[in-house]
Coordinates of C-alpha atoms in Angstrom, one line a residue:
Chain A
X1470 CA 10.7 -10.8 37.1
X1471 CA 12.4 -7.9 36.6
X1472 CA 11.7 -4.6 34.1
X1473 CA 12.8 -6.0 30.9
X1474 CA 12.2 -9.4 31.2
X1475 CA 8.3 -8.5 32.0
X1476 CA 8.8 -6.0 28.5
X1477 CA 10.3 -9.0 26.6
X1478 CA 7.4 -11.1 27.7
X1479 CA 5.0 -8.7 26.4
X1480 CA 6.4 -8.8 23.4
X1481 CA 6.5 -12.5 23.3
X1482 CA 2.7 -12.9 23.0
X1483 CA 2.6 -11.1 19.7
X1484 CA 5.1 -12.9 18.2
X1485 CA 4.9 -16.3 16.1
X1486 CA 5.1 -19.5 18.1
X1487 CA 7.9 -20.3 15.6
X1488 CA 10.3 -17.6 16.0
X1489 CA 9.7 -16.7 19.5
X1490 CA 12.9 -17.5 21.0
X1491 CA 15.2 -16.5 18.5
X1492 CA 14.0 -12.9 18.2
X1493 CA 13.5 -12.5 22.3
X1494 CA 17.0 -13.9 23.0
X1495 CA 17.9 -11.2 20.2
X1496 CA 16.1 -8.6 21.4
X1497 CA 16.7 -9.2 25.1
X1498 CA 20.7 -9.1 24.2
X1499 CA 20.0 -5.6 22.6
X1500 CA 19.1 -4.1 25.5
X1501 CA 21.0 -5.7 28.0
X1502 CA 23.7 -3.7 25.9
X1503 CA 22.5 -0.8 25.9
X1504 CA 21.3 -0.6 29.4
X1505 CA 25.1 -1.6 29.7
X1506 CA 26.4 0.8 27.4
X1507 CA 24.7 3.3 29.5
X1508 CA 25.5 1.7 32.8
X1509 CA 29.5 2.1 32.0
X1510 CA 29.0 5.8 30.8
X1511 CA 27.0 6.8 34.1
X1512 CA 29.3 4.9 36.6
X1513 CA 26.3 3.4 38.1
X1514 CA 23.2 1.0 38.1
X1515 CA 20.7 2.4 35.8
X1516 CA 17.9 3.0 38.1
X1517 CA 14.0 1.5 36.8
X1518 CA 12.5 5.0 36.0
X1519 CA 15.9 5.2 33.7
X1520 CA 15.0 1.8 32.1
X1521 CA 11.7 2.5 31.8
X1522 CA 12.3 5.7 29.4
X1523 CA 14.8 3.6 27.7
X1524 CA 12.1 0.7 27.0
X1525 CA 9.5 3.3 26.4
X1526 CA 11.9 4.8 23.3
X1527 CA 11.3 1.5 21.8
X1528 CA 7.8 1.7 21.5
X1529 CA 4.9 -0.3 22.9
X1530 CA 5.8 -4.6 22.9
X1531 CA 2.8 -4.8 19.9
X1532 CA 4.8 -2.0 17.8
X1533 CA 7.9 -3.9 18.6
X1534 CA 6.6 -7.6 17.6
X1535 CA 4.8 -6.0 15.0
X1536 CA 8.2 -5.1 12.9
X1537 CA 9.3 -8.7 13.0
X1538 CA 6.0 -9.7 10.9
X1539 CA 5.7 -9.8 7.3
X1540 CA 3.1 -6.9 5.6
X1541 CA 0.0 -8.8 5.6
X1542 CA -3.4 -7.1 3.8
X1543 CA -6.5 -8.5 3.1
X1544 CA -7.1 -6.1 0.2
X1545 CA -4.0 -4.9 -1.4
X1546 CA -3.8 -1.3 -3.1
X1547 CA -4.5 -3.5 -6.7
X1548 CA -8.0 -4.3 -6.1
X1549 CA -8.2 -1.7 -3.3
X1550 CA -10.2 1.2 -6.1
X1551 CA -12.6 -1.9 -7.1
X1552 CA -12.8 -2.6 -3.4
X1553 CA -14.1 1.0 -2.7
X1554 CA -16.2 1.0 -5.9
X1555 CA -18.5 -2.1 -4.5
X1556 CA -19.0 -0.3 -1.2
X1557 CA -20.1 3.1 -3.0
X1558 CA -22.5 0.9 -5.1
X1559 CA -24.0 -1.0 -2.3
X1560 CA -23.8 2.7 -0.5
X1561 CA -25.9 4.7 -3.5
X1562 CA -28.1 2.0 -4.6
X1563 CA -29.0 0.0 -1.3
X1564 CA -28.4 2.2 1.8
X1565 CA -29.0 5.6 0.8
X1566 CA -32.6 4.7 -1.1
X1567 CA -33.7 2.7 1.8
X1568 CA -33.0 5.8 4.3
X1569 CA -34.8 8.2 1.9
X1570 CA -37.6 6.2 1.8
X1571 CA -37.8 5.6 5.4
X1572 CA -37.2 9.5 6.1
X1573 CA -40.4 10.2 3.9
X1574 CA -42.5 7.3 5.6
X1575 CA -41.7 8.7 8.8
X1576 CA -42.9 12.7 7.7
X1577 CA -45.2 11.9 5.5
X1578 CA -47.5 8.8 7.5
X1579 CA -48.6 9.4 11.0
X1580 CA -49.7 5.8 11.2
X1581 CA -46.4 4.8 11.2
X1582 CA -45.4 7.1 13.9
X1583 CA -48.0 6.6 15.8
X1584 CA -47.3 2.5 15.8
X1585 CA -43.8 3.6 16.4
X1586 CA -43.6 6.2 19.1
X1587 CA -40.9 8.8 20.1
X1588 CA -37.3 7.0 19.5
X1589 CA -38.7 3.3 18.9
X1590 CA -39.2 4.8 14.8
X1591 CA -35.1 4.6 15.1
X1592 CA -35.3 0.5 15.8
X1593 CA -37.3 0.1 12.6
X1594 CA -33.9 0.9 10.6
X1595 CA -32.4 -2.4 12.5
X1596 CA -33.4 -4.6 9.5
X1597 CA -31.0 -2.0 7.4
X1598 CA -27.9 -1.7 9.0
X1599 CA -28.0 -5.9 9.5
X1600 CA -28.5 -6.2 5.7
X1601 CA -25.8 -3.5 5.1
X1602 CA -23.5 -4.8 7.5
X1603 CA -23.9 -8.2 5.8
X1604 CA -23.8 -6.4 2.4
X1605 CA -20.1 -5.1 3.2
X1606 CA -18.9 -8.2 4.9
X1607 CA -19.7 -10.0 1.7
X1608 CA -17.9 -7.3 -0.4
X1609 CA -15.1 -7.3 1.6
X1610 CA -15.0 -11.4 1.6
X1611 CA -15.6 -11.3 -2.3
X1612 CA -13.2 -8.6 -3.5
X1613 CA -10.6 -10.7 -0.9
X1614 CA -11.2 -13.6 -2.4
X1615 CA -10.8 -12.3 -5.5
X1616 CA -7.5 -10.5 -4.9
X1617 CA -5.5 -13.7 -3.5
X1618 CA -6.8 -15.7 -6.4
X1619 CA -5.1 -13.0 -8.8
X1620 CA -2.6 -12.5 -6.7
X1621 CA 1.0 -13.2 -8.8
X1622 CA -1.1 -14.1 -12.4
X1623 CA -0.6 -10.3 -13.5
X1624 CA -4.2 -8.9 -13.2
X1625 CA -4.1 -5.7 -14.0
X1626 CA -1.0 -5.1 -15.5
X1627 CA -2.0 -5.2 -19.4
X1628 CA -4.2 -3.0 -21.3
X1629 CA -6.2 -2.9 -23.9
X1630 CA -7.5 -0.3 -26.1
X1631 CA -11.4 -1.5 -26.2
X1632 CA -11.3 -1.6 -22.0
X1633 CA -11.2 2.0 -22.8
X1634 CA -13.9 4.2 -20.7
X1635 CA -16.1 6.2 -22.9
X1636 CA -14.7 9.4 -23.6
X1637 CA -15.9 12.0 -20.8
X1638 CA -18.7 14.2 -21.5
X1639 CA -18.4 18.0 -22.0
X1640 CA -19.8 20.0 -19.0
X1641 CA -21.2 22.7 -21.4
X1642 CA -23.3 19.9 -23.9
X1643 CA -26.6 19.0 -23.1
X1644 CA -27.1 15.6 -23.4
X1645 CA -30.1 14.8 -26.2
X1646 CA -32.3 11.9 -23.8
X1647 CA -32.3 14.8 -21.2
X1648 CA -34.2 17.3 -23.3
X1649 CA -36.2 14.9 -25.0
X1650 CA -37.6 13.6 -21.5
X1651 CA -37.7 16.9 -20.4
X1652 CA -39.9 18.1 -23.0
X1653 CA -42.0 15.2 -23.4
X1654 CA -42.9 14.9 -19.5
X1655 CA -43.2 18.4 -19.3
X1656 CA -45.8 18.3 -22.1
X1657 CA -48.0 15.0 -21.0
X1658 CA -47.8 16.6 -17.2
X1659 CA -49.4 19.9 -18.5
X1660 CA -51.8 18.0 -20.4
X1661 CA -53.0 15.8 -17.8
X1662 CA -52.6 18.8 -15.2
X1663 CA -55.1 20.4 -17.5
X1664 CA -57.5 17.9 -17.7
X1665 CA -57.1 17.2 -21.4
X1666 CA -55.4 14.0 -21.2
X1667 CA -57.9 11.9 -18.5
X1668 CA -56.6 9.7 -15.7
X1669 CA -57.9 5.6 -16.0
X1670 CA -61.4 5.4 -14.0
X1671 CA -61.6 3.1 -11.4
X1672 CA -65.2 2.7 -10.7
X1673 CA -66.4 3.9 -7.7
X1674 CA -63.0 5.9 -6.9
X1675 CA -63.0 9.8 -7.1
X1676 CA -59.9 11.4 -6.7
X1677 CA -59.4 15.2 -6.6
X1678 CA -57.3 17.7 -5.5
X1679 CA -58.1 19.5 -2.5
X1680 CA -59.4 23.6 -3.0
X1681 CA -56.1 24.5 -1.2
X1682 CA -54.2 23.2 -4.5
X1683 CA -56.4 24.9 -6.5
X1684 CA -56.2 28.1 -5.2
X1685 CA -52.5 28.6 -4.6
X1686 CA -50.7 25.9 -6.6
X1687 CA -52.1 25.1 -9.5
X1688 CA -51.3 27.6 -12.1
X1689 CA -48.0 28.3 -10.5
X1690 CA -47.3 24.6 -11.2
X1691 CA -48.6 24.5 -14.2
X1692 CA -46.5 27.9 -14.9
X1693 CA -43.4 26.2 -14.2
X1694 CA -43.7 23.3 -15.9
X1695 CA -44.4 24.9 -19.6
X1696 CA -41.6 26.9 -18.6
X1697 CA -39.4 23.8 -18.5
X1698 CA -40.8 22.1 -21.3
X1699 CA -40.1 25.4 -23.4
X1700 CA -36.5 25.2 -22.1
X1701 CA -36.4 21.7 -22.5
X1702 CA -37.3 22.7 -26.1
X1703 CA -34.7 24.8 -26.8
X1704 CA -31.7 22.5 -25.3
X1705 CA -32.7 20.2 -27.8
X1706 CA -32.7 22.1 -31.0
X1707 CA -28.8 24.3 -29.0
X1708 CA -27.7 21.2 -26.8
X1709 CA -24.8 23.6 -25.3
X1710 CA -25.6 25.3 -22.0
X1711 CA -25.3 29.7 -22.7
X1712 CA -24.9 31.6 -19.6
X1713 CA -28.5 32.7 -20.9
X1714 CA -30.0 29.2 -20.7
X1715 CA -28.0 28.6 -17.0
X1716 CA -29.9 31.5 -15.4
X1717 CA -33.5 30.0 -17.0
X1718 CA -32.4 26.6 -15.7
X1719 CA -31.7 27.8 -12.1
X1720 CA -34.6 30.5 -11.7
X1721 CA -37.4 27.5 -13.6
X1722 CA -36.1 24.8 -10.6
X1723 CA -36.0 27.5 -7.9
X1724 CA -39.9 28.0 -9.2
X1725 CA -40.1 24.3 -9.2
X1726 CA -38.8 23.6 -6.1
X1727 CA -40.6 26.7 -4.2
X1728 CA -43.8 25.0 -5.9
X1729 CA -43.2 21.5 -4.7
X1730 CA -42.5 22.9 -1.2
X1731 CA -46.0 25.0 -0.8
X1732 CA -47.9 21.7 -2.1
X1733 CA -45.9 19.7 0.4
X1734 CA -47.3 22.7 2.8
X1735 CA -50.8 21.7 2.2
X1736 CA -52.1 19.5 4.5
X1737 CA -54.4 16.9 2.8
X1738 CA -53.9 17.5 -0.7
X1739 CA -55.5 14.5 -2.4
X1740 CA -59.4 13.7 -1.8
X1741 CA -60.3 10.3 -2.4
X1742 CA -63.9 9.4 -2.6
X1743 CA -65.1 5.7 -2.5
X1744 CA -68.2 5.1 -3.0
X1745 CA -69.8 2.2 -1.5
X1746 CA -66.5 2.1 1.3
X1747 CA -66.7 2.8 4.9
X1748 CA -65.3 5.9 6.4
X1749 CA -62.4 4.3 8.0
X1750 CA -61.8 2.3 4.7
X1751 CA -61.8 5.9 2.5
X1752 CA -59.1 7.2 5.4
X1753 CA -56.7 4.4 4.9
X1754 CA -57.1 5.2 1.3
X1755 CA -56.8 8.8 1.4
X1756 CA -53.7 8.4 3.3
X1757 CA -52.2 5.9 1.2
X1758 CA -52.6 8.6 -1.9
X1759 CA -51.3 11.6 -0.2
X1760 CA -48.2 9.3 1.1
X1761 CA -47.8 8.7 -2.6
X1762 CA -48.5 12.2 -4.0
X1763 CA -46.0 13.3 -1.3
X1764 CA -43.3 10.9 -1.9
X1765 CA -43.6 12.3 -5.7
X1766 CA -44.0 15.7 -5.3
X1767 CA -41.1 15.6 -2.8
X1768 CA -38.7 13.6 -5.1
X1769 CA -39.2 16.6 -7.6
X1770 CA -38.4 19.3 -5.1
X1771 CA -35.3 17.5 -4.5
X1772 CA -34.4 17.2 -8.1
X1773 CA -35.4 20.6 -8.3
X1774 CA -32.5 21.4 -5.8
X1775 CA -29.7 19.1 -7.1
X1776 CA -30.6 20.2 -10.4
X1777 CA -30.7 24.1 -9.9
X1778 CA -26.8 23.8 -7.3
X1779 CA -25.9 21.7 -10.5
X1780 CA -26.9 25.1 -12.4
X1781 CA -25.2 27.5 -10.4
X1782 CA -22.1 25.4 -10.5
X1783 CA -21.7 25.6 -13.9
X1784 CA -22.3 28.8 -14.2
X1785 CA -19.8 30.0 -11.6
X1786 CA -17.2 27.7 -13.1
X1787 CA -17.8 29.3 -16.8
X1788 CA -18.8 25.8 -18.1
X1789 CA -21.0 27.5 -20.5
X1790 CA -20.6 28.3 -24.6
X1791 CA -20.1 31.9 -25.6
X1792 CA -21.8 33.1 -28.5
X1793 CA -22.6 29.7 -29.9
X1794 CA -19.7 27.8 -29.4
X1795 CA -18.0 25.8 -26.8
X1796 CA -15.4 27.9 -24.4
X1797 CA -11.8 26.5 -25.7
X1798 CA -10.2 24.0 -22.7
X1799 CA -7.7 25.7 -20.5
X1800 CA -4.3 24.2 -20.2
X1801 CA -4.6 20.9 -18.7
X1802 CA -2.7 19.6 -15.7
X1803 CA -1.1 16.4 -17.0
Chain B
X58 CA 4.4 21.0 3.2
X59 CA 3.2 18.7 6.3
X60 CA 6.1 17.4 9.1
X61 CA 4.5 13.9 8.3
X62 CA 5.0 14.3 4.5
X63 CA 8.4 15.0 5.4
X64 CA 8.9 12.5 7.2
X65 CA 7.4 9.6 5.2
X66 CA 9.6 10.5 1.9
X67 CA 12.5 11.1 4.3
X68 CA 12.0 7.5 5.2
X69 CA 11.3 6.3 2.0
X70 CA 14.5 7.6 0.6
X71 CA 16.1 6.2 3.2
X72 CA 15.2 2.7 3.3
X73 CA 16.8 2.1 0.1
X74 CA 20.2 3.0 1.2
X75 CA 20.0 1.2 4.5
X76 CA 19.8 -2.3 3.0
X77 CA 23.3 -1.2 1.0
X78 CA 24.8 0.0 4.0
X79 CA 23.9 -2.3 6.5
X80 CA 25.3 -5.6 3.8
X81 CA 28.2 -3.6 3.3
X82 CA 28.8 -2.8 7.2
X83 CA 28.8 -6.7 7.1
X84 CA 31.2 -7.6 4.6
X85 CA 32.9 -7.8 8.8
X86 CA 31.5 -10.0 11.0
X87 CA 29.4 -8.1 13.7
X88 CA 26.6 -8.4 16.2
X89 CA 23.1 -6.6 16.2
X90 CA 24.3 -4.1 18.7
X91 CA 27.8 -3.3 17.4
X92 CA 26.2 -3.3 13.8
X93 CA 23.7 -0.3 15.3
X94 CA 25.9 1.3 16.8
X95 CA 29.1 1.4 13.6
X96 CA 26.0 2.7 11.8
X97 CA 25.0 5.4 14.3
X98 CA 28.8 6.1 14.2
X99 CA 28.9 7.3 10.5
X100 CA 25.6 9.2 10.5
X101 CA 22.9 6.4 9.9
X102 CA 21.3 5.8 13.1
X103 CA 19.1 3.2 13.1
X104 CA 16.5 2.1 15.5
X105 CA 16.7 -1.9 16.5
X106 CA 12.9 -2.3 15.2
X107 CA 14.0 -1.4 12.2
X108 CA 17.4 -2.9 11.8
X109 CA 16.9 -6.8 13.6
X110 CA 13.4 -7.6 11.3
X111 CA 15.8 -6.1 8.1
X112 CA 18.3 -8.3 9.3
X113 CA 16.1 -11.3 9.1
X114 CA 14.6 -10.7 5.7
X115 CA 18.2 -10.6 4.1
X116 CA 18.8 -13.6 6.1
X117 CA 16.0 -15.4 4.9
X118 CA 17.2 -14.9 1.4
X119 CA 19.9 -15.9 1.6
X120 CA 22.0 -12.7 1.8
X121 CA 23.5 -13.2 5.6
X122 CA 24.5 -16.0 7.9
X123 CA 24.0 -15.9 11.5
X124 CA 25.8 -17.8 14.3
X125 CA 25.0 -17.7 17.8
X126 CA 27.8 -17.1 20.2
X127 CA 29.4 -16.5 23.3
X128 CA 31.3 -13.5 23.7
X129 CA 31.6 -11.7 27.1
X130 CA 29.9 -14.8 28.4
X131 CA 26.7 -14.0 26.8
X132 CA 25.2 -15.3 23.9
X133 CA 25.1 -12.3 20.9
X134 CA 23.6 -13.5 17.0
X135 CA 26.9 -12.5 14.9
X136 CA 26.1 -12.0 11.0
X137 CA 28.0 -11.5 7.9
X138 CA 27.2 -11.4 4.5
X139 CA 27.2 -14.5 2.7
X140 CA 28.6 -15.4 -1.1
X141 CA 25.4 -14.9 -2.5
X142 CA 25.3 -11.6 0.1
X143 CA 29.0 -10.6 -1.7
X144 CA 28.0 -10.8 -5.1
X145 CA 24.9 -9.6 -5.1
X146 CA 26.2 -6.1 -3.0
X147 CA 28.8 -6.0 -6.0
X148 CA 26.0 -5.4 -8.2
X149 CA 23.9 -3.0 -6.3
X150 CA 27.0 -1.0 -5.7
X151 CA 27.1 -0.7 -8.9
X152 CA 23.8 0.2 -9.5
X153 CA 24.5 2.8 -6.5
X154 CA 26.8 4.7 -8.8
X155 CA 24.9 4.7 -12.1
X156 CA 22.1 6.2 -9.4
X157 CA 24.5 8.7 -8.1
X158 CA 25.7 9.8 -11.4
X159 CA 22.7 10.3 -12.8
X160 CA 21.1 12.2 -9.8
X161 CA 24.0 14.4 -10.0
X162 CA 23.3 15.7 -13.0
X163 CA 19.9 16.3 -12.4
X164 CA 20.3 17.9 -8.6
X165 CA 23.2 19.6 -9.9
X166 CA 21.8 23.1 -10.0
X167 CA 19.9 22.0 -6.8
X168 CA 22.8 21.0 -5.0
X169 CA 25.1 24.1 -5.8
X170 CA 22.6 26.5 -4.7
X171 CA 21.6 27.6 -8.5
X172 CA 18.8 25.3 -9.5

């Protein structure tokens, strides 16, 4: 079997059983000319390295078959932006929860490290990538499904005005349920920081913080947190962001987030007392409360973050009111 | 402005025109090969993975008819455009023109160096 006939049996395997023979005796006829063609100009047998580089300029036989077969897609580019939308979902509200949780399991309990040594902690994820493998299988099958049972009915193609999305919220306004929770939480935190508003008794169960807290976080917390509600305050009677009210915003979560940090620094900062419990039964307790307190405390410093970059961002972007009223919108790229 | 991006609206624009020239490159009857090369000829080289799948679709609706004969005693696929084929290049001819004339008047300052 010579050169080409070994290329066009190549290509034969990718082909459809159907057309098989028509488009090889086609094909094979092509280049039989051309080798000919090429033959009658050089005066001679083409030699195999010259038919070689003459097959090789028309591409691998899976390229070449390839051409011959219609477009086929399992999600076309219609249902293709729902399509991604699903996955980011299952992405933000499955996968990315689930690996934040895990991450502060891992720092924060020792017991689990210590039942999970060195790189065995990494197989405990394998429950989470089989559910999120499944998880984007089914997406992929639904949205699939989906698409071939719309295909040709028009999906898509009209419009109405109440499939309208709400209209997008300025960058500068502050929205009301923001400041509201701000200053509410901000007040019942301070209170119950204080010691004013008392915690449910359990009977039996103490539960303090540990001298450490006392003596080098708690005022700064509770510093930071009137600070907050005060600002908190004041967005809700001016709900537009002044370059004023950026700064506060970014310098109270900096505080915030530097305060979360130095109680996350501390290294038992909840002390649980049961009376009438064993010693190993008030560990497993005490544990259980500073994984908690931790898990908390570290959610806020990462809010803290987000929300003090968010900060900066507007207010290197000028997404702020001058003297009372909203920045006209620069010329807009249709 | 990327050699791909180039390449992919180069392309694009093409594949419009090739469908017109190859049905009116067969108004004649030719074979795959000859058909290639008559293109290549007049400054629309074509590669064969390109034109023989082409050749099929327009077959497939109807547009060509294909007969397998000997010539040179080998068998080639010689096509021509059919009556549907005829009519229906008549019209994009047409459309062809309106196309032209209108993107003359908008390249115009383009094309004479002044837009």
């Amino acid at each position: 079997m010579g050169l080409v006939d070994r290329y066009l049996h190549s290509v034969e395997f990718w082909l459809p059983k159907e057309q098989q023979k028509d488009i090889l005796a086609e094909l094979s006829e092509d280049i039989r000319c051309e080798i000919e063609e090429k033959e009658r100009a050089k005066g001679q047998k083409l030699t195999d390295p010259e038919i070689e580089a003459l097959l090789k300029q028309r591409g691998s036989p899976f390229r070449v078959a390839g051409r011959y077969l219609p477009q086929r897609y399992l999600i076309g580019p219609a249902f293709f932006p729902l399509y991604t939308l699903v996955l980011k979902a299952i992405l933000l509200c499955y996968l990315v929860p689930w690996l934040v949780s895990w991450v502060a399991i891992v720092v924060f309990m020792p017991s689990y490290r210590a039942e999970h040594p060195g790189l065995s902690v990494i197989w405990t994820l394998e429950g989470l990538w089989t559910i999120t493998l499944y998880a984007f299988a089914l997406a992929t099958l639904v949205v699939a499904l989906l698409e071939r049972s719309a295909r040709g009915k028009g999906f898509a193609d009209s419009w109405e005005r109440k499939w309208n999305l709400p209209a997008p919220r300025e960058p500068h306004r502050i929205p009301r349920g923001d400041a509201v929770g701000q200053f509410l939480g901000g007040i019942v935190f301070a209170l119950w920081w204080l010691g004013i508003i008392h915690r449910p008794q359990i009977e039996g169960l103490q539960l303090d913080f540990a001298p450490a807290v006392y003596r080098y976080v708690y005022w700064p917390i509770l510093a930071v947190v009137l600070a907050s509600a005060a600002l908190a305050a004041l967005n809700l009677l001016k709900p537009h962001w002044t370059r004023g009210r950026l700064i506060a915003r970014v310098v109270i979560r900096g505080a915030e987030a530097t305060t979360s940090i130095a109680f996350l620094l501390i290294a038992t900062p909840v002390l649980v007392h049961v009376s009438g419990a064993s010693a190993a039964q008030e560990a497993t307790l005490a544990e259980v409360a500073n994984w908690i307190m931790r898990v908390t405390v570290a959610a806020i410093a990462l809010f803290a973050i987000g929300d003090g970059i968010r900060g900066l961002w507007l207010l290197a972007r000028g997404r702020h009111v001058t003297a009372g009223l909203p920045q006209a919108a620069g010329p807009r790229a249709i | 402005m990327s050699t791909d991006t180039y390449e992919n609206l180069r392309l694009e624009l093409r594949r419009g025109c090739l469908v017109l020239a190859v049905m009116a490159a067969l108004e004649h009857e030719q074979y795959g090969y000859t058909l290639r090369k008559a293109l290549a000829e007049r400054g629309l080289a074509v590669d064969e993975g390109t034109l023989y799948p082409l050749l099929r679709r327009l077959e497939s609706r109807g547009l060509l008819a294909s007969q397998w004969r000997e010539e040179d005693k080998r068998n080639k696929r010689f096509y021509r455009l059919s009556d549907d084929g005829k009519r229906l290049l008549g019209q994009l001819l047409e459309e062809w023109k309106r196309i032209g004339a209108s993107l003359n008047g908008i390249l115009g300052g383009h094309l004479h160096g002044t837009g």
